């Protein structure tokens, strides 16, 4: 019967839809196979249509593009010439330091560059024979600035140095550096304690001359003029410069232990990076410290001032001395105070960590490292708590105390161990410090430090009583760094060189194996079937026993013989 009602929907069946999809996919496959067979190459990128011919300024645009391309080619050629240009004649350290002469400007800012004016006075050169030793530098200087660390000033103080300065009748100024790393109450107490012996100046170097922990460039450019205590120090220098004739310059010598911040102080005074500061370089280069005296001259309020940055203090080595003879171990003391290089890679870090734990209060260590309670002075219990907190557990369940020691020393090395000390004598710390109110107002209080990032109180050290090596040549500091510090660097280097020795042994083994290897035969040319390479015979020939001959015959032959005998 024919269909009477008109179809009201265009919806098809699922079978019809599937047929359409199959045909469409088959068509796509055919087109793809045809495109693959087509030898003509077609780029997937859309072609630039270029400049239309009817554009009125087409010639000018093309000329500009050609000029830009020509400039780029010229720049590349100039860079290649600069790279291929042979370097200038190498100059030694002495020649470079003698050429480094800083000329003064009207506003007091110094510009570094080679000296263009020849002076008749031999004392104006930086690398003269008369300032090659500490004794000669003290005799030449008018003012001696002893730079101390504000966190533990007595440990950085040297009594022999102050005695020599007094004998030579020189003016001594104590500079309390790094006041931004300790609370305000501690700085205030040490200012009053040290003021009784000499003039004390609290100081904080500019942010541009403070070594950075991160190798990445800072987001904000550090400032050169945000140092604290510059005005007070310059006022003291100006007062003594007025007593000298106008033709003579005031000579100021900065002395102190290695890595105490002498170079940063000098750069902060002249507001320019004229002297290289400490930098924790890779192990193949070693940390960069001042190894020979450098000189900077500048003008302040019409007075010529000459600043001399000296290397770290060197002590006379006493072969008979031992840790038991004194209150402290000088070797451990030098490692912690100089803080030179990667001290966390010491071969035996336990004595150094034991000295830190013995001086710190137990409660501060528990809060800072989040460890359980332990007996006061128990180093092993403290290290076990640090190891468990950082999940440094060996396979047998014993805490890894060596890894815990590295954590503590790494915090000390990176200035992430915020500590402070207080003088033993209890006196009125608020007296005679009114002149430093503006400087103290910029510092954080002890309560603010304990909130973030934490604070640890340690027992104040004692003043250094070892004798200085006043006649040691500063040019030899590169090979013999600070007397006993030579042994300290050896310990640090031993921990770092273990990995290098292992790598060298592996390389030697590889070279030996390469020499013993038999050269491979040349591969046959053409498309021949590759033959499996025959393994080379070992160097030591080993003879194996021949396999035993089989005396018994197969079972089938023996059964046939038995059947034949039975028939017979």
XYZ file of C-alpha atoms in Angstrom:
568
model
C 0.000 0.000 0.000
C 1.442 3.341 -0.920
C 2.435 5.812 1.761
C -0.252 8.408 2.192
C 1.178 10.688 4.899
C 4.029 12.978 3.970
C 7.355 12.404 5.747
C 7.665 15.027 8.489
C 11.285 14.379 9.635
C 14.598 14.361 7.830
C 16.210 12.168 10.464
C 17.897 9.130 8.960
C 18.541 5.769 10.401
C 21.692 4.792 12.248
C 22.614 2.406 9.461
C 22.466 5.217 6.911
C 24.580 7.480 9.155
C 27.185 4.781 9.519
C 27.387 4.344 5.756
C 27.990 8.089 5.305
C 30.771 8.106 7.931
C 32.465 5.095 6.341
C 32.413 6.722 2.915
C 33.819 9.954 4.323
C 36.718 8.166 6.084
C 37.472 6.182 2.953
C 37.584 9.376 0.913
C 40.040 10.935 3.383
C 42.280 7.903 3.207
C 42.321 8.007 -0.586
C 43.295 11.678 -0.572
C 46.040 11.045 1.959
C 47.485 8.166 -0.091
C 47.406 10.310 -3.208
C 49.171 13.161 -1.411
C 51.898 10.807 -0.233
C 52.469 9.544 -3.774
C 52.703 13.102 -5.133
C 56.432 13.994 -5.476
C 55.793 17.744 -5.211
C 56.826 19.087 -1.766
C 54.370 21.368 -0.022
C 55.168 23.369 3.083
C 52.734 23.399 5.943
C 53.517 27.053 6.674
C 51.477 29.691 4.950
C 53.487 31.725 2.508
C 53.945 35.430 3.150
C 52.015 37.258 0.445
C 54.584 40.084 0.544
C 53.960 43.695 -0.380
C 51.340 44.226 -3.072
C 52.507 45.775 -6.319
C 49.892 48.476 -6.170
C 51.189 49.714 -2.794
C 52.553 53.230 -3.412
C 55.512 53.011 -0.951
C 56.700 49.528 -1.842
C 60.181 50.646 -2.933
C 60.789 52.559 0.314
C 59.724 49.612 2.500
C 61.993 47.230 0.595
C 64.900 49.660 0.949
C 64.400 49.849 4.735
C 64.325 46.058 5.023
C 67.539 45.770 2.993
C 69.240 48.376 5.199
C 68.278 46.499 8.388
C 69.680 43.261 6.976
C 72.918 45.000 6.028
C 73.315 46.416 9.567
C 72.772 42.987 11.069
C 75.470 41.517 8.841
C 77.902 44.290 9.845
C 77.219 43.714 13.555
C 77.851 39.982 13.226
C 81.123 40.661 11.401
C 82.269 43.095 14.120
C 81.479 40.569 16.861
C 83.425 37.895 15.048
C 86.431 40.221 14.702
C 86.291 41.089 18.419
C 86.296 37.418 19.348
C 89.125 36.537 16.963
C 91.245 39.525 18.031
C 94.315 38.334 20.019
C 94.297 39.332 23.726
C 96.646 41.958 25.064
C 99.845 41.059 26.834
C 99.184 39.425 30.180
C 100.043 41.560 33.139
C 100.959 40.147 36.505
C 99.133 40.846 39.718
C 101.679 43.400 40.780
C 101.471 45.298 37.468
C 97.672 45.325 37.562
C 97.542 46.471 41.176
C 100.112 49.178 40.523
C 98.101 50.346 37.499
C 94.957 50.440 39.609
C 94.947 54.015 40.772
C 91.696 55.656 41.776
C 91.362 59.339 40.904
C 89.142 61.530 43.018
C 86.308 63.694 41.764
C 84.707 66.794 43.160
C 81.785 64.992 44.799
C 84.003 62.394 46.478
C 83.033 59.445 44.248
C 86.038 57.541 42.942
C 86.558 56.323 39.396
C 88.786 53.300 38.829
C 91.358 53.230 36.066
C 95.077 53.267 35.288
C 97.125 56.050 36.775
C 97.818 58.871 34.337
C 99.808 61.062 36.704
C 103.303 60.115 37.871
C 103.993 60.807 41.528
C 107.416 61.314 43.041
C 106.442 59.842 46.403
C 106.925 56.056 46.358
C 104.391 55.588 49.167
C 101.505 56.384 46.807
C 101.790 53.095 44.904
C 99.743 50.122 46.032
C 102.375 47.437 45.596
C 105.461 49.000 47.143
C 108.024 47.152 49.174
C 107.336 49.230 52.265
C 103.746 47.948 52.541
C 104.437 44.344 51.664
C 104.144 43.342 55.346
C 101.734 44.159 58.140
C 104.465 45.800 60.236
C 105.355 48.195 57.403
C 101.684 49.004 56.762
C 101.056 49.874 60.422
C 104.127 52.119 60.464
C 102.938 53.883 57.306
C 99.304 54.394 58.337
C 97.957 57.221 60.488
C 94.763 55.452 61.599
C 94.273 51.709 62.104
C 90.681 50.511 61.671
C 90.172 47.096 63.269
C 87.115 45.488 61.672
C 85.144 43.170 63.985
C 82.039 41.075 63.467
C 79.170 42.468 65.551
C 77.784 38.991 66.259
C 80.854 37.947 68.295
C 83.296 40.889 68.502
C 85.676 39.423 71.095
C 86.480 36.390 68.959
C 87.587 38.684 66.118
C 89.574 41.000 68.387
C 93.361 40.604 68.541
C 95.207 41.864 71.608
C 98.639 41.627 69.994
C 97.522 43.913 67.165
C 96.231 46.550 69.580
C 99.484 46.366 71.533
C 101.565 46.910 68.374
C 99.387 49.872 67.362
C 99.831 51.396 70.802
C 103.599 50.942 70.663
C 103.794 52.665 67.292
C 101.593 55.503 68.624
C 98.872 55.153 66.009
C 95.189 55.946 66.366
C 92.965 52.844 66.739
C 89.322 52.800 65.629
C 87.134 49.723 66.188
C 84.580 49.136 63.428
C 81.651 46.948 64.458
C 80.662 45.491 61.081
C 77.602 43.412 60.072
C 75.273 44.978 62.622
C 72.324 44.006 60.410
C 72.864 40.319 61.300
C 72.252 40.660 65.051
C 69.541 42.238 67.251
C 69.564 45.804 68.457
C 70.101 44.892 72.125
C 73.312 43.014 71.336
C 74.769 45.873 69.273
C 73.893 48.363 71.986
C 75.616 46.268 74.665
C 78.809 45.773 72.632
C 79.016 49.473 71.752
C 79.127 50.343 75.421
C 81.550 47.509 76.243
C 84.105 48.293 73.500
C 83.860 52.080 73.863
C 85.925 51.883 77.033
C 89.097 50.961 75.097
C 88.801 52.800 71.737
C 86.452 54.678 69.434
C 83.701 52.332 68.197
C 81.681 52.829 65.012
C 78.681 50.601 64.163
C 78.681 49.808 60.471
C 76.670 48.012 57.836
C 77.988 47.783 54.258
C 75.937 48.787 51.236
C 73.716 46.126 49.726
C 75.684 46.208 46.451
C 78.833 44.974 48.245
C 77.277 42.118 50.217
C 77.924 38.678 48.672
C 74.780 37.115 47.313
C 73.874 33.462 47.912
C 71.980 33.067 44.644
C 73.875 33.014 41.355
C 70.870 34.464 39.509
C 70.909 38.240 38.945
C 68.794 40.213 41.446
C 65.397 41.501 40.417
C 66.139 44.956 41.835
C 69.527 46.571 41.308
C 71.304 46.866 44.696
C 72.114 50.331 45.947
C 75.638 51.686 46.443
C 74.761 54.397 48.971
C 72.596 52.622 51.575
C 75.462 51.831 53.968
C 74.976 52.597 57.655
C 77.709 54.296 59.704
C 79.538 55.973 56.793
C 78.941 59.524 58.058
C 80.274 58.736 61.525
C 83.418 57.060 60.194
C 84.074 59.877 57.718
C 83.680 62.442 60.494
C 86.401 60.679 62.514
C 88.694 60.581 59.477
C 88.019 64.244 58.709
C 88.875 65.239 62.288
C 92.310 63.594 62.040
C 92.869 64.835 58.476
C 92.581 68.444 59.672
C 95.638 67.950 61.884
C 97.825 67.016 58.887
C 99.254 69.474 56.328
C 97.178 70.035 53.222
C 99.799 68.475 50.941
C 99.833 65.158 52.818
C 97.013 62.670 52.652
C 95.554 60.783 55.599
C 96.451 57.080 55.382
C 93.921 54.640 56.848
C 94.672 50.906 57.163
C 91.847 48.353 57.493
C 92.869 45.161 59.314
C 90.982 42.098 60.510
C 90.430 38.420 59.952
C 89.638 36.931 56.569
C 86.024 37.366 55.411
C 85.184 39.926 58.091
C 84.131 42.510 55.468
C 87.103 44.888 55.052
C 86.765 45.209 51.268
C 83.019 45.859 51.523
C 83.655 48.624 54.053
C 86.143 50.351 51.737
C 83.768 50.115 48.772
C 80.918 51.491 50.875
C 83.009 54.514 51.860
C 83.807 55.451 48.261
C 80.384 54.256 46.964
C 81.941 52.293 44.120
C 83.014 48.707 43.472
C 86.752 49.374 43.336
C 87.981 46.356 45.340
C 86.722 42.802 44.708
C 84.692 41.351 47.548
C 84.456 37.790 48.844
C 82.823 35.367 46.442
C 82.232 31.668 47.009
C 83.496 30.506 43.626
C 83.402 26.901 42.365
C 85.828 24.416 43.888
C 88.189 24.462 40.906
C 88.775 28.193 41.397
C 88.442 28.503 45.157
C 86.859 31.352 47.126
C 88.092 34.838 46.263
C 89.572 36.809 49.155
C 92.023 39.708 49.343
C 95.518 38.230 49.017
C 97.567 41.406 48.460
C 97.120 45.011 49.651
C 94.975 47.315 47.533
C 94.890 51.083 47.745
C 92.103 53.614 47.130
C 92.429 57.404 47.241
C 89.510 59.825 47.358
C 88.687 63.351 48.482
C 86.285 64.281 51.270
C 85.547 67.913 52.178
C 88.848 69.074 50.690
C 90.958 66.424 52.457
C 92.812 63.682 50.617
C 92.241 60.299 52.258
C 94.100 57.140 51.322
C 92.494 53.779 52.204
C 94.532 50.554 52.273
C 92.731 47.220 52.276
C 94.959 44.542 53.786
C 94.707 40.730 53.595
C 93.565 38.641 56.531
C 95.672 38.466 59.685
C 98.312 35.716 59.866
C 99.503 34.105 63.107
C 102.798 32.594 64.124
C 102.434 28.816 64.092
C 103.362 27.171 67.386
C 104.267 23.541 66.749
C 104.110 22.651 70.468
C 100.627 24.038 70.995
C 97.714 21.634 71.393
C 93.982 22.053 72.081
C 94.478 20.803 75.617
C 96.894 23.624 76.478
C 94.269 26.325 76.081
C 90.586 26.895 76.526
C 89.743 26.476 72.847
C 91.023 24.667 69.777
C 92.611 27.270 67.456
C 91.979 25.091 64.428
C 88.217 24.929 65.065
C 88.209 28.621 65.893
C 89.815 29.567 62.565
C 87.368 27.425 60.596
C 84.311 29.057 62.167
C 85.555 32.645 62.204
C 87.087 32.802 58.735
C 84.208 30.810 57.236
C 86.240 30.462 54.047
C 85.070 28.054 51.355
C 82.730 25.091 51.820
C 83.279 24.215 55.456
C 80.345 21.790 55.267
C 82.643 19.461 53.277
C 85.201 19.056 56.033
C 86.724 15.625 56.398
C 85.961 15.573 60.137
C 83.155 18.071 60.881
C 82.241 16.707 64.313
C 84.685 18.859 66.399
C 83.489 22.024 64.657
C 79.815 21.228 65.272
C 80.622 20.232 68.861
C 82.094 23.689 69.449
C 78.919 25.339 68.130
C 76.612 23.153 70.231
C 78.664 23.679 73.394
C 78.345 27.444 73.078
C 74.651 27.627 72.116
C 71.739 27.441 74.514
C 69.814 24.176 74.381
C 66.366 25.744 74.061
C 67.354 27.877 71.058
C 68.793 24.842 69.240
C 65.617 22.839 69.897
C 63.387 25.588 68.507
C 65.542 26.424 65.499
C 66.152 22.850 64.294
C 62.860 21.403 65.611
C 64.524 18.633 67.605
C 63.353 16.825 70.748
C 64.802 17.638 74.162
C 68.367 16.546 74.808
C 70.886 16.910 77.585
C 72.715 20.211 77.565
C 76.004 19.764 75.668
C 75.140 16.302 74.292
C 76.268 16.650 70.661
C 75.330 13.127 69.582
C 71.747 13.491 70.821
C 71.367 16.840 69.068
C 72.721 15.493 65.769
C 70.471 12.446 66.019
C 67.462 14.742 66.392
C 68.513 16.835 63.382
C 69.028 13.687 61.299
C 65.601 12.302 62.220
C 63.939 15.626 61.485
C 65.449 15.659 57.970
C 64.851 11.889 57.548
C 68.542 11.042 57.278
C 68.333 7.446 58.488
C 70.683 4.665 57.414
C 69.551 1.213 56.332
C 70.011 -0.241 59.804
C 67.867 2.509 61.370
C 70.787 4.511 62.809
C 70.628 8.321 62.295
C 73.198 9.713 59.856
C 75.081 12.150 62.100
C 77.546 13.078 59.338
C 74.691 14.429 57.200
C 73.357 16.315 60.227
C 76.792 17.913 60.717
C 76.763 19.062 57.105
C 73.356 20.678 57.591
C 74.538 22.701 60.607
C 77.799 23.776 58.925
C 75.984 24.667 55.717
C 73.672 26.977 57.675
C 76.716 28.552 59.359
C 78.509 28.958 56.029
C 75.519 30.581 54.268
C 74.751 32.959 57.207
C 71.498 31.088 57.863
C 72.534 30.454 61.465
C 71.388 33.712 63.127
C 73.313 34.017 66.373
C 74.326 36.800 68.731
C 76.402 37.248 71.873
C 76.299 39.516 74.893
C 79.207 40.795 77.001
C 79.786 39.036 80.289
C 79.942 42.204 82.376
C 76.481 43.462 83.297
C 76.503 47.223 82.968
C 74.183 50.012 81.976
C 74.077 49.448 78.225
C 71.964 52.525 77.578
C 74.678 54.899 78.768
C 76.980 56.731 76.365
C 75.263 55.426 73.220
C 72.999 58.386 72.520
C 75.030 59.284 69.426
C 74.037 55.988 67.792
C 70.282 56.297 68.278
C 69.623 56.796 64.562
C 71.668 53.732 63.623
C 70.135 51.556 66.333
C 66.646 52.573 65.226
C 67.213 50.841 61.879
C 67.939 47.456 63.542
C 65.458 44.756 64.498
C 64.805 43.859 68.112
C 65.363 40.436 69.645
C 61.639 39.681 69.665
C 61.354 40.441 65.950
C 64.325 38.194 65.196
C 62.804 35.287 67.133
C 59.587 35.521 65.129
C 61.383 35.227 61.814
C 63.730 33.593 60.901
C 64.791 32.632 64.440
C 67.604 33.553 66.789
C 70.238 31.641 68.764
C 72.181 32.990 71.697
C 75.720 31.678 72.063
C 78.387 32.251 74.671
C 80.714 35.121 73.839
C 84.200 34.132 72.736
C 87.513 35.315 74.094
C 89.948 37.784 72.579
C 92.709 36.303 70.435
C 96.011 36.004 72.275
C 98.117 34.414 69.517
C 101.009 36.474 68.166
C 100.722 37.958 64.698
C 103.262 37.304 61.988
C 104.117 40.931 61.309
C 106.964 40.218 58.886
C 105.176 37.713 56.626
C 105.070 38.835 53.002
C 101.561 39.388 51.694
C 102.529 38.219 48.211
C 102.812 34.666 49.562
C 99.273 34.644 50.907
C 98.047 32.926 47.757
C 99.991 29.773 48.634
C 99.991 30.146 52.435
C 96.690 31.593 53.512
C 96.663 32.986 57.005
C 99.198 30.726 58.715
C 97.112 28.004 60.315
C 94.375 28.567 57.777
C 96.535 26.538 55.353
C 95.716 23.386 57.314
C 92.057 24.399 57.452
C 91.849 24.694 53.681
C 93.530 21.309 53.337
C 90.750 19.699 55.360
C 88.099 21.375 53.245
C 89.916 20.439 50.062
C 90.259 16.806 51.123
C 86.506 16.434 51.326
C 86.090 18.041 47.911
C 88.987 16.209 46.264
C 87.734 12.745 47.171
C 85.247 12.899 44.333
C 87.903 14.264 41.966
C 90.310 11.428 42.823
C 87.605 8.849 42.146
C 86.857 10.449 38.796
C 90.574 10.490 37.893
C 90.899 6.789 38.803
C 87.910 5.964 36.623
C 89.445 7.896 33.727
C 92.779 6.060 34.157
C 90.967 2.701 34.158
C 89.178 3.673 30.964
C 92.462 4.687 29.333
C 94.067 1.391 30.354
C 91.142 -0.552 29.001
C 91.333 1.394 25.727
C 95.000 0.470 25.326
C 94.290 -3.222 25.905
C 91.419 -3.351 23.447
C 92.075 -5.044 20.084
C 91.225 -2.810 17.097
C 88.057 -3.854 15.309
C 88.412 -5.197 11.738
C 87.121 -2.885 8.999
C 83.501 -3.442 8.079
C 82.934 -4.824 4.565
C 81.610 -2.356 2.033
C 78.315 -2.920 0.290
C 75.122 -4.510 1.481
C 76.620 -7.737 2.753
C 75.308 -9.679 5.637
C 77.057 -8.660 8.848
C 79.069 -11.329 10.572
C 78.897 -11.544 14.349
C 81.995 -10.088 15.954
C 84.272 -12.652 17.540
C 85.086 -11.836 21.152
C 88.770 -11.121 21.777
C 90.698 -13.688 23.762
C 91.433 -12.807 27.352
C 94.941 -11.796 28.279
C 95.297 -14.677 30.728
C 94.966 -18.002 28.857
C 92.956 -20.561 30.754
C 93.086 -24.229 29.681
C 89.950 -26.238 30.228
C 89.896 -30.072 30.446
C 88.622 -31.929 27.354
C 85.172 -33.479 27.736
C 85.272 -37.241 28.537
C 84.580 -39.681 25.706
C 81.369 -41.694 25.884
C 82.190 -45.408 26.402
C 78.604 -46.601 26.496
C 76.693 -47.006 23.247
C 73.088 -46.152 22.651
C 70.452 -48.353 24.234
C 68.884 -49.266 20.862
C 72.058 -51.003 19.522
C 72.554 -52.944 22.768
C 68.972 -54.310 22.622
C 69.455 -55.543 19.004
C 72.595 -57.493 19.969
C 70.761 -59.142 22.841
C 67.912 -60.279 20.535
C 70.406 -61.790 18.012
C 72.127 -63.832 20.739
C 68.766 -65.140 21.908
C 67.936 -66.350 18.367
C 71.224 -68.170 18.057
